[in-house]
Amino acid sequence: MAKVIPLRGNSASRRVGASDGRDRHPSTILRPDIAPDIAGVPTTPSGLVPTERRDTTADSVAASAVDAVRRTLIDGVAGTADFVRKRLAGDYEVDEFGYDEHFADNVWLPLLRPLFDKWFRVEVRGIENIPDVGGALVVSNHAGVVPLDGLMTSVAVHDHHPMHRPLRMLAADLVFELPLSGSLARRAGHTLACQPDAERLLRDDELVAVFPEGFKGIGKPFSERYKLQRFGRGGFVSAALRTQKPIIPCSIVGSEEIYPKIGDMTTLARILGLPYLPITPLFPAFGLLGAVPLPSKWYIEFGEPIATDTYDPSAADDPMELFEVTDHVRETIQQTLYRLLARRRNVFLG
């Protein structure tokens, strides 16, 4: 009895070999253009019935992700173990100011990076104006109720500068009077905002930062945002002139909006010994939740260095020279702030 196979596209049948004399095996189709499908299975371009193939792309991506996580965990555990080993063995150095580079690089800066990268999404400009070596004095505006701008500037310099230079900030006395913050500040490389310390650091070729507005800047009301306050008596300029180190203006946009100050609890602040105790739209009404900074978009721009080696060191004792240089630095920062604000379209999106 003759074999019967179904014709393409219908259930009709015909006798094999009756018309063309060619034998056809039901499991192999040599010509997709003339051969029928078997049991409705579509043919491949090569004329063979396709076999089931497992797609390995997803498996490969998953394996890569797992491997990346595994490497990250291994590196993290190894880094932690190495850090603990060095701390226990005393294999780290602390300078005369209390700066512990090992602690700063492995503990302090990693704690600040999520704020810098994810929360404030800081964009850094003009980092090339900071010298690779040698001392320099970074002078910046100061705002935000809580001085997070100084901390973000230290991350900007360390992470974006090709030499990963530490920024040694000059901080107010209050920072060092508080037990925990004083110890952390010392370990992170910061010291008192006084002229002798500033000069010593500059002579040691350190990169020093100062915020001349002080509490007047960070505690000013939201209605006066980005309007620079008076720059003190020019002590920072005197330190730069005496050491013949350049001054680098720094302008920060975004810090004014993290805690919009709309009032001040003056009496309570006086009792607590604080320069001010702010009232914001969220604090103290929302308690600890109100202490979370708003996620404004930040810009930090370092301007071109202002040379001081063209002045005679004796100019550090001349009030008129100090005023001239101080005013020049202040005006440079103010104009840069206006320029950055003019380009910004949205407080939170940039």
Short mmCIF file of C-alpha atoms in Angstrom, two decimals:
data_model
loop_
_atom_site.label_atom_id
_atom_site.label_comp_id
_atom_site.label_asym_id
_atom_site.label_seq_id
_atom_site.Cartn_x
_atom_site.Cartn_y
_atom_site.Cartn_z
CA MET A 1 0.00 0.00 0.00
CA ALA A 2 1.40 3.41 -0.96
CA LYS A 3 2.51 5.93 1.70
CA VAL A 4 0.44 9.08 2.03
CA ILE A 5 1.64 12.49 3.37
CA PRO A 6 -0.43 15.66 3.73
CA LEU A 7 -0.13 18.40 1.11
CA ARG A 8 0.97 21.93 2.12
CA GLY A 9 -1.81 24.01 3.52
CA ASN A 10 -4.59 21.37 3.37
CA SER A 11 -5.55 17.90 4.44
CA ALA A 12 -5.48 16.36 0.94
CA SER A 13 -3.11 13.55 0.15
CA ARG A 14 -1.26 12.15 -2.81
CA ARG A 15 0.82 9.13 -3.59
CA VAL A 16 4.54 9.54 -3.15
CA GLY A 17 6.55 8.77 -6.28
CA ALA A 18 3.52 8.46 -8.50
CA SER A 19 4.09 11.73 -10.35
CA ASP A 20 7.73 12.77 -9.86
CA GLY A 21 9.49 9.56 -8.97
CA ARG A 22 11.40 11.07 -6.03
CA ASP A 23 11.51 9.41 -2.63
CA ARG A 24 10.85 11.71 0.27
CA HIS A 25 11.52 10.85 3.84
CA PRO A 26 8.89 12.28 6.19
CA SER A 27 11.52 13.47 8.71
CA THR A 28 13.62 15.57 6.32
CA ILE A 29 12.55 18.32 3.95
CA LEU A 30 15.19 19.37 1.45
CA ARG A 31 13.45 22.25 -0.31
CA PRO A 32 11.31 24.62 1.74
CA ASP A 33 9.84 26.13 -1.40
CA ILE A 34 8.42 22.83 -2.62
CA ALA A 35 8.38 20.62 0.46
CA PRO A 36 5.36 20.40 2.76
CA ASP A 37 5.30 21.08 6.49
CA ILE A 38 5.20 18.10 8.75
CA ALA A 39 2.34 18.15 11.26
CA GLY A 40 2.10 21.92 10.84
CA VAL A 41 5.72 22.57 11.98
CA PRO A 42 7.22 25.49 9.98
CA THR A 43 10.45 24.90 8.11
CA THR A 44 13.64 26.89 8.48
CA PRO A 45 15.46 28.70 5.64
CA SER A 46 17.84 25.76 5.39
CA GLY A 47 14.96 23.45 4.74
CA LEU A 48 15.27 21.54 8.01
CA VAL A 49 12.63 21.29 10.69
CA PRO A 50 13.81 23.73 13.45
CA THR A 51 14.80 22.16 16.68
CA GLU A 52 14.09 23.83 20.03
CA ARG A 53 16.99 26.10 21.02
CA ARG A 54 17.39 27.58 24.46
CA ASP A 55 17.96 31.32 24.45
CA THR A 56 21.10 31.84 26.53
CA THR A 57 21.08 35.67 26.41
CA ALA A 58 19.02 36.10 29.58
CA ASP A 59 21.06 33.45 31.35
CA SER A 60 24.27 35.20 30.34
CA VAL A 61 23.05 38.59 31.61
CA ALA A 62 21.90 37.07 34.88
CA ALA A 63 25.21 35.26 35.32
CA SER A 64 27.11 38.49 34.68
CA ALA A 65 24.98 40.36 37.21
CA VAL A 66 25.50 37.67 39.82
CA ASP A 67 29.23 37.68 39.12
CA ALA A 68 29.38 41.48 39.46
CA VAL A 69 27.53 41.35 42.78
CA ARG A 70 29.83 38.58 43.96
CA ARG A 71 32.95 40.57 43.04
CA THR A 72 31.54 43.68 44.73
CA LEU A 73 30.83 41.74 47.92
CA ILE A 74 34.27 40.14 47.87
CA ASP A 75 35.97 43.50 47.29
CA GLY A 76 33.86 45.09 50.01
CA VAL A 77 34.67 42.38 52.54
CA ALA A 78 38.36 42.48 51.58
CA GLY A 79 38.42 46.29 51.86
CA THR A 80 36.71 46.22 55.24
CA ALA A 81 39.06 43.56 56.51
CA ASP A 82 42.07 45.54 55.32
CA PHE A 83 40.73 48.72 56.95
CA VAL A 84 40.15 46.96 60.28
CA ARG A 85 43.57 45.33 60.12
CA LYS A 86 45.32 48.68 59.59
CA ARG A 87 43.31 50.34 62.35
CA LEU A 88 44.08 47.60 64.83
CA ALA A 89 47.74 47.53 63.84
CA GLY A 90 48.05 51.32 63.94
CA ASP A 91 49.17 51.30 60.30
CA TYR A 92 48.01 54.84 59.55
CA GLU A 93 49.23 58.39 60.11
CA VAL A 94 47.69 61.41 61.80
CA ASP A 95 49.20 64.85 61.21
CA GLU A 96 49.61 67.66 63.73
CA PHE A 97 46.09 68.93 63.07
CA GLY A 98 44.52 65.51 63.68
CA TYR A 99 43.98 64.69 59.99
CA ASP A 100 43.57 60.94 59.53
CA GLU A 101 43.72 60.33 55.77
CA HIS A 102 43.03 56.61 56.17
CA PHE A 103 39.82 57.35 58.06
CA ALA A 104 38.77 60.15 55.71
CA ASP A 105 39.20 58.10 52.53
CA ASN A 106 37.68 54.87 53.83
CA VAL A 107 34.93 56.05 56.16
CA TRP A 108 34.11 59.75 55.97
CA LEU A 109 34.04 60.39 52.22
CA PRO A 110 32.11 57.17 51.44
CA LEU A 111 29.42 58.33 53.88
CA LEU A 112 29.09 61.66 52.04
CA ARG A 113 29.09 60.31 48.46
CA PRO A 114 25.43 59.17 48.38
CA LEU A 115 24.38 62.74 49.23
CA PHE A 116 26.77 64.13 46.64
CA ASP A 117 25.97 61.72 43.79
CA LYS A 118 22.36 60.68 44.33
CA TRP A 119 20.59 63.27 46.48
CA PHE A 120 22.05 66.60 45.37
CA ARG A 121 23.42 65.29 42.03
CA VAL A 122 26.28 67.77 42.21
CA GLU A 123 27.84 68.99 38.97
CA VAL A 124 31.42 70.21 39.31
CA ARG A 125 32.94 72.78 36.99
CA GLY A 126 36.35 74.42 36.77
CA ILE A 127 38.17 71.69 38.67
CA GLU A 128 41.16 72.33 36.40
CA ASN A 129 41.63 75.67 38.20
CA ILE A 130 42.77 73.83 41.31
CA PRO A 131 46.53 73.17 41.10
CA ASP A 132 47.85 69.62 41.10
CA VAL A 133 50.45 70.48 43.71
CA GLY A 134 51.18 73.34 46.07
CA GLY A 135 49.08 75.36 48.44
CA ALA A 136 46.00 77.34 47.46
CA LEU A 137 43.12 78.98 49.29
CA VAL A 138 39.59 78.11 48.12
CA VAL A 139 37.12 80.84 49.11
CA SER A 140 33.41 80.03 48.83
CA ASN A 141 29.95 81.34 49.57
CA HIS A 142 28.22 79.71 52.54
CA ALA A 143 24.53 78.89 52.97
CA GLY A 144 21.93 76.29 53.79
CA VAL A 145 21.25 76.51 57.57
CA VAL A 146 23.35 73.34 58.03
CA PRO A 147 26.83 73.70 56.46
CA LEU A 148 26.56 70.78 54.04
CA ASP A 149 28.07 72.93 51.30
CA GLY A 150 31.52 72.63 52.85
CA LEU A 151 31.24 68.84 53.01
CA MET A 152 30.04 68.59 49.40
CA THR A 153 32.90 70.82 48.27
CA SER A 154 35.41 68.48 49.93
CA VAL A 155 33.91 65.53 48.04
CA ALA A 156 33.98 67.52 44.79
CA VAL A 157 37.69 68.27 45.11
CA HIS A 158 38.74 64.81 46.24
CA ASP A 159 36.67 62.83 43.72
CA HIS A 160 36.89 65.08 40.66
CA HIS A 161 40.42 66.41 40.86
CA PRO A 162 42.93 64.17 39.02
CA MET A 163 45.22 64.18 42.09
CA HIS A 164 42.34 63.52 44.53
CA ARG A 165 43.53 66.29 46.80
CA PRO A 166 42.09 66.58 50.32
CA LEU A 167 40.39 69.89 51.10
CA ARG A 168 41.39 71.20 54.53
CA MET A 169 38.52 73.39 55.67
CA LEU A 170 38.70 76.17 58.26
CA ALA A 171 35.66 75.68 60.52
CA ALA A 172 33.98 77.76 63.23
CA ASP A 173 34.75 77.24 66.92
CA LEU A 174 31.29 75.75 67.50
CA VAL A 175 32.19 72.74 65.34
CA PHE A 176 35.04 71.81 67.69
CA GLU A 177 33.13 72.55 70.88
CA LEU A 178 30.67 69.74 70.14
CA PRO A 179 32.17 66.36 71.17
CA LEU A 180 31.32 64.20 68.15
CA SER A 181 31.54 66.80 65.39
CA GLY A 182 34.85 68.14 66.68
CA SER A 183 36.50 64.72 66.59
CA LEU A 184 35.10 63.95 63.13
CA ALA A 185 36.17 67.34 61.80
CA ARG A 186 39.75 66.83 63.01
CA ARG A 187 39.95 63.36 61.53
CA ALA A 188 38.53 64.60 58.23
CA GLY A 189 41.34 67.16 58.03
CA HIS A 190 39.70 70.37 59.16
CA THR A 191 40.84 72.89 61.75
CA LEU A 192 39.91 76.16 63.42
CA ALA A 193 39.15 79.16 61.26
CA CYS A 194 42.08 81.22 62.50
CA GLN A 195 44.86 82.92 60.60
CA PRO A 196 47.80 81.02 62.19
CA ASP A 197 46.32 77.62 61.23
CA ALA A 198 45.50 78.85 57.76
CA GLU A 199 49.06 80.07 57.20
CA ARG A 200 50.61 76.84 58.51
CA LEU A 201 48.50 74.72 56.18
CA LEU A 202 49.23 76.94 53.19
CA ARG A 203 52.97 76.90 53.88
CA ASP A 204 52.73 73.11 53.98
CA ASP A 205 51.31 73.27 50.44
CA GLU A 206 47.86 72.11 51.50
CA LEU A 207 44.62 72.98 49.73
CA VAL A 208 42.69 75.09 52.24
CA ALA A 209 39.04 76.18 52.14
CA VAL A 210 37.44 79.10 53.95
CA PHE A 211 33.85 80.37 54.07
CA PRO A 212 34.16 84.06 55.04
CA GLU A 213 30.41 84.64 55.50
CA GLY A 214 30.41 82.31 58.51
CA PHE A 215 27.15 81.99 60.44
CA LYS A 216 25.85 85.13 58.75
CA GLY A 217 25.79 83.18 55.50
CA ILE A 218 24.33 79.84 56.52
CA GLY A 219 21.80 81.43 58.91
CA LYS A 220 20.39 84.13 56.64
CA PRO A 221 16.67 83.99 55.74
CA PHE A 222 15.50 82.39 52.50
CA SER A 223 14.44 85.78 51.16
CA GLU A 224 18.14 86.79 51.03
CA ARG A 225 19.36 83.66 49.26
CA TYR A 226 22.44 83.98 47.08
CA LYS A 227 23.14 87.49 48.34
CA LEU A 228 26.62 87.35 49.81
CA GLN A 229 27.09 88.68 53.32
CA ARG A 230 30.13 90.63 54.45
CA PHE A 231 33.43 88.73 54.14
CA GLY A 232 34.75 89.46 57.61
CA ARG A 233 37.90 91.51 58.08
CA GLY A 234 39.95 89.93 55.32
CA GLY A 235 41.87 87.48 57.48
CA PHE A 236 41.85 84.86 54.74
CA VAL A 237 43.33 87.34 52.28
CA SER A 238 46.05 88.20 54.77
CA ALA A 239 46.98 84.50 55.06
CA ALA A 240 47.15 84.15 51.27
CA LEU A 241 49.26 87.29 50.88
CA ARG A 242 51.71 86.27 53.59
CA THR A 243 52.23 82.82 52.07
CA GLN A 244 52.02 84.03 48.45
CA LYS A 245 49.46 81.34 47.61
CA PRO A 246 46.69 81.82 44.99
CA ILE A 247 43.06 82.39 45.91
CA ILE A 248 40.47 80.26 44.08
CA PRO A 249 36.92 81.64 44.13
CA CYS A 250 34.25 78.95 44.54
CA SER A 251 30.55 79.45 43.83
CA ILE A 252 27.89 77.00 45.03
CA VAL A 253 24.31 76.99 43.76
CA GLY A 254 21.72 74.65 45.26
CA SER A 255 22.66 74.81 48.93
CA GLU A 256 20.30 77.71 49.66
CA GLU A 257 17.22 75.55 49.01
CA ILE A 258 17.93 72.50 51.18
CA TYR A 259 16.46 74.14 54.32
CA PRO A 260 14.49 77.28 53.37
CA LYS A 261 14.73 79.36 56.53
CA ILE A 262 11.52 81.32 57.12
CA GLY A 263 11.94 82.04 60.82
CA ASP A 264 14.17 81.70 63.86
CA MET A 265 13.54 80.40 67.39
CA THR A 266 15.80 83.04 68.92
CA THR A 267 15.13 82.44 72.60
CA LEU A 268 15.57 78.67 72.40
CA ALA A 269 18.72 79.12 70.33
CA ARG A 270 20.18 81.40 73.01
CA ILE A 271 19.39 78.86 75.73
CA LEU A 272 21.09 76.08 73.72
CA GLY A 273 24.08 78.25 72.93
CA LEU A 274 23.45 78.14 69.18
CA PRO A 275 23.82 81.05 66.75
CA TYR A 276 20.28 80.38 65.52
CA LEU A 277 17.59 77.69 65.52
CA PRO A 278 15.80 77.77 62.18
CA ILE A 279 12.16 77.42 61.30
CA THR A 280 11.60 75.94 57.85
CA PRO A 281 8.45 74.78 56.03
CA LEU A 282 9.13 71.25 57.38
CA PHE A 283 11.01 71.85 60.64
CA PRO A 284 10.06 71.61 63.48
CA ALA A 285 6.50 70.85 62.31
CA PHE A 286 7.44 67.44 60.90
CA GLY A 287 10.00 66.54 63.55
CA LEU A 288 12.97 64.48 62.37
CA LEU A 289 11.44 64.16 58.92
CA GLY A 290 11.72 67.92 58.60
CA ALA A 291 15.47 67.63 59.16
CA VAL A 292 15.90 65.79 55.85
CA PRO A 293 17.40 68.26 53.33
CA LEU A 294 15.39 68.94 50.20
CA PRO A 295 16.94 67.32 47.09
CA SER A 296 17.90 70.47 45.23
CA LYS A 297 20.19 70.27 42.22
CA TRP A 298 23.69 71.56 43.02
CA TYR A 299 26.42 73.22 40.97
CA ILE A 300 29.92 73.86 42.30
CA GLU A 301 32.17 75.99 40.13
CA PHE A 302 35.81 76.83 40.82
CA GLY A 303 36.94 80.06 39.23
CA GLU A 304 40.31 81.06 37.84
CA PRO A 305 43.01 81.51 40.50
CA ILE A 306 43.68 85.04 41.73
CA ALA A 307 47.44 85.43 42.06
CA THR A 308 48.86 86.89 45.26
CA ASP A 309 52.56 86.57 44.48
CA THR A 310 52.34 89.88 42.61
CA TYR A 311 51.84 91.61 45.98
CA ASP A 312 54.56 92.27 48.47
CA PRO A 313 54.05 90.15 51.64
CA SER A 314 53.91 93.41 53.59
CA ALA A 315 50.56 94.06 51.86
CA ALA A 316 49.06 91.62 54.36
CA ASP A 317 49.27 94.41 56.95
CA ASP A 318 47.80 97.11 54.72
CA PRO A 319 44.03 97.51 55.35
CA MET A 320 43.45 99.09 51.94
CA GLU A 321 45.20 96.24 50.10
CA LEU A 322 43.26 93.69 52.13
CA PHE A 323 39.98 95.41 51.36
CA GLU A 324 40.78 95.60 47.63
CA VAL A 325 41.59 91.90 47.29
CA THR A 326 38.71 90.84 49.54
CA ASP A 327 36.23 92.88 47.53
CA HIS A 328 37.59 91.46 44.27
CA VAL A 329 37.15 87.87 45.51
CA ARG A 330 33.65 88.57 46.84
CA GLU A 331 32.51 90.24 43.63
CA THR A 332 33.89 87.37 41.53
CA ILE A 333 31.88 84.82 43.54
CA GLN A 334 28.73 86.96 43.46
CA GLN A 335 28.81 87.43 39.69
CA THR A 336 29.38 83.71 39.16
CA LEU A 337 26.39 82.94 41.37
CA TYR A 338 24.21 85.25 39.28
CA ARG A 339 25.42 83.58 36.09
CA LEU A 340 24.73 80.06 37.39
CA LEU A 341 21.29 81.08 38.66
CA ALA A 342 20.41 82.63 35.30
CA ARG A 343 21.13 79.29 33.59
CA ARG A 344 19.20 77.23 36.12
CA ARG A 345 15.63 76.47 35.07
CA ASN A 346 14.44 74.47 38.06
CA VAL A 347 15.56 74.26 41.69
CA PHE A 348 15.27 70.47 41.81
CA LEU A 349 15.89 69.46 38.19
CA GLY A 350 18.55 71.99 37.31
#
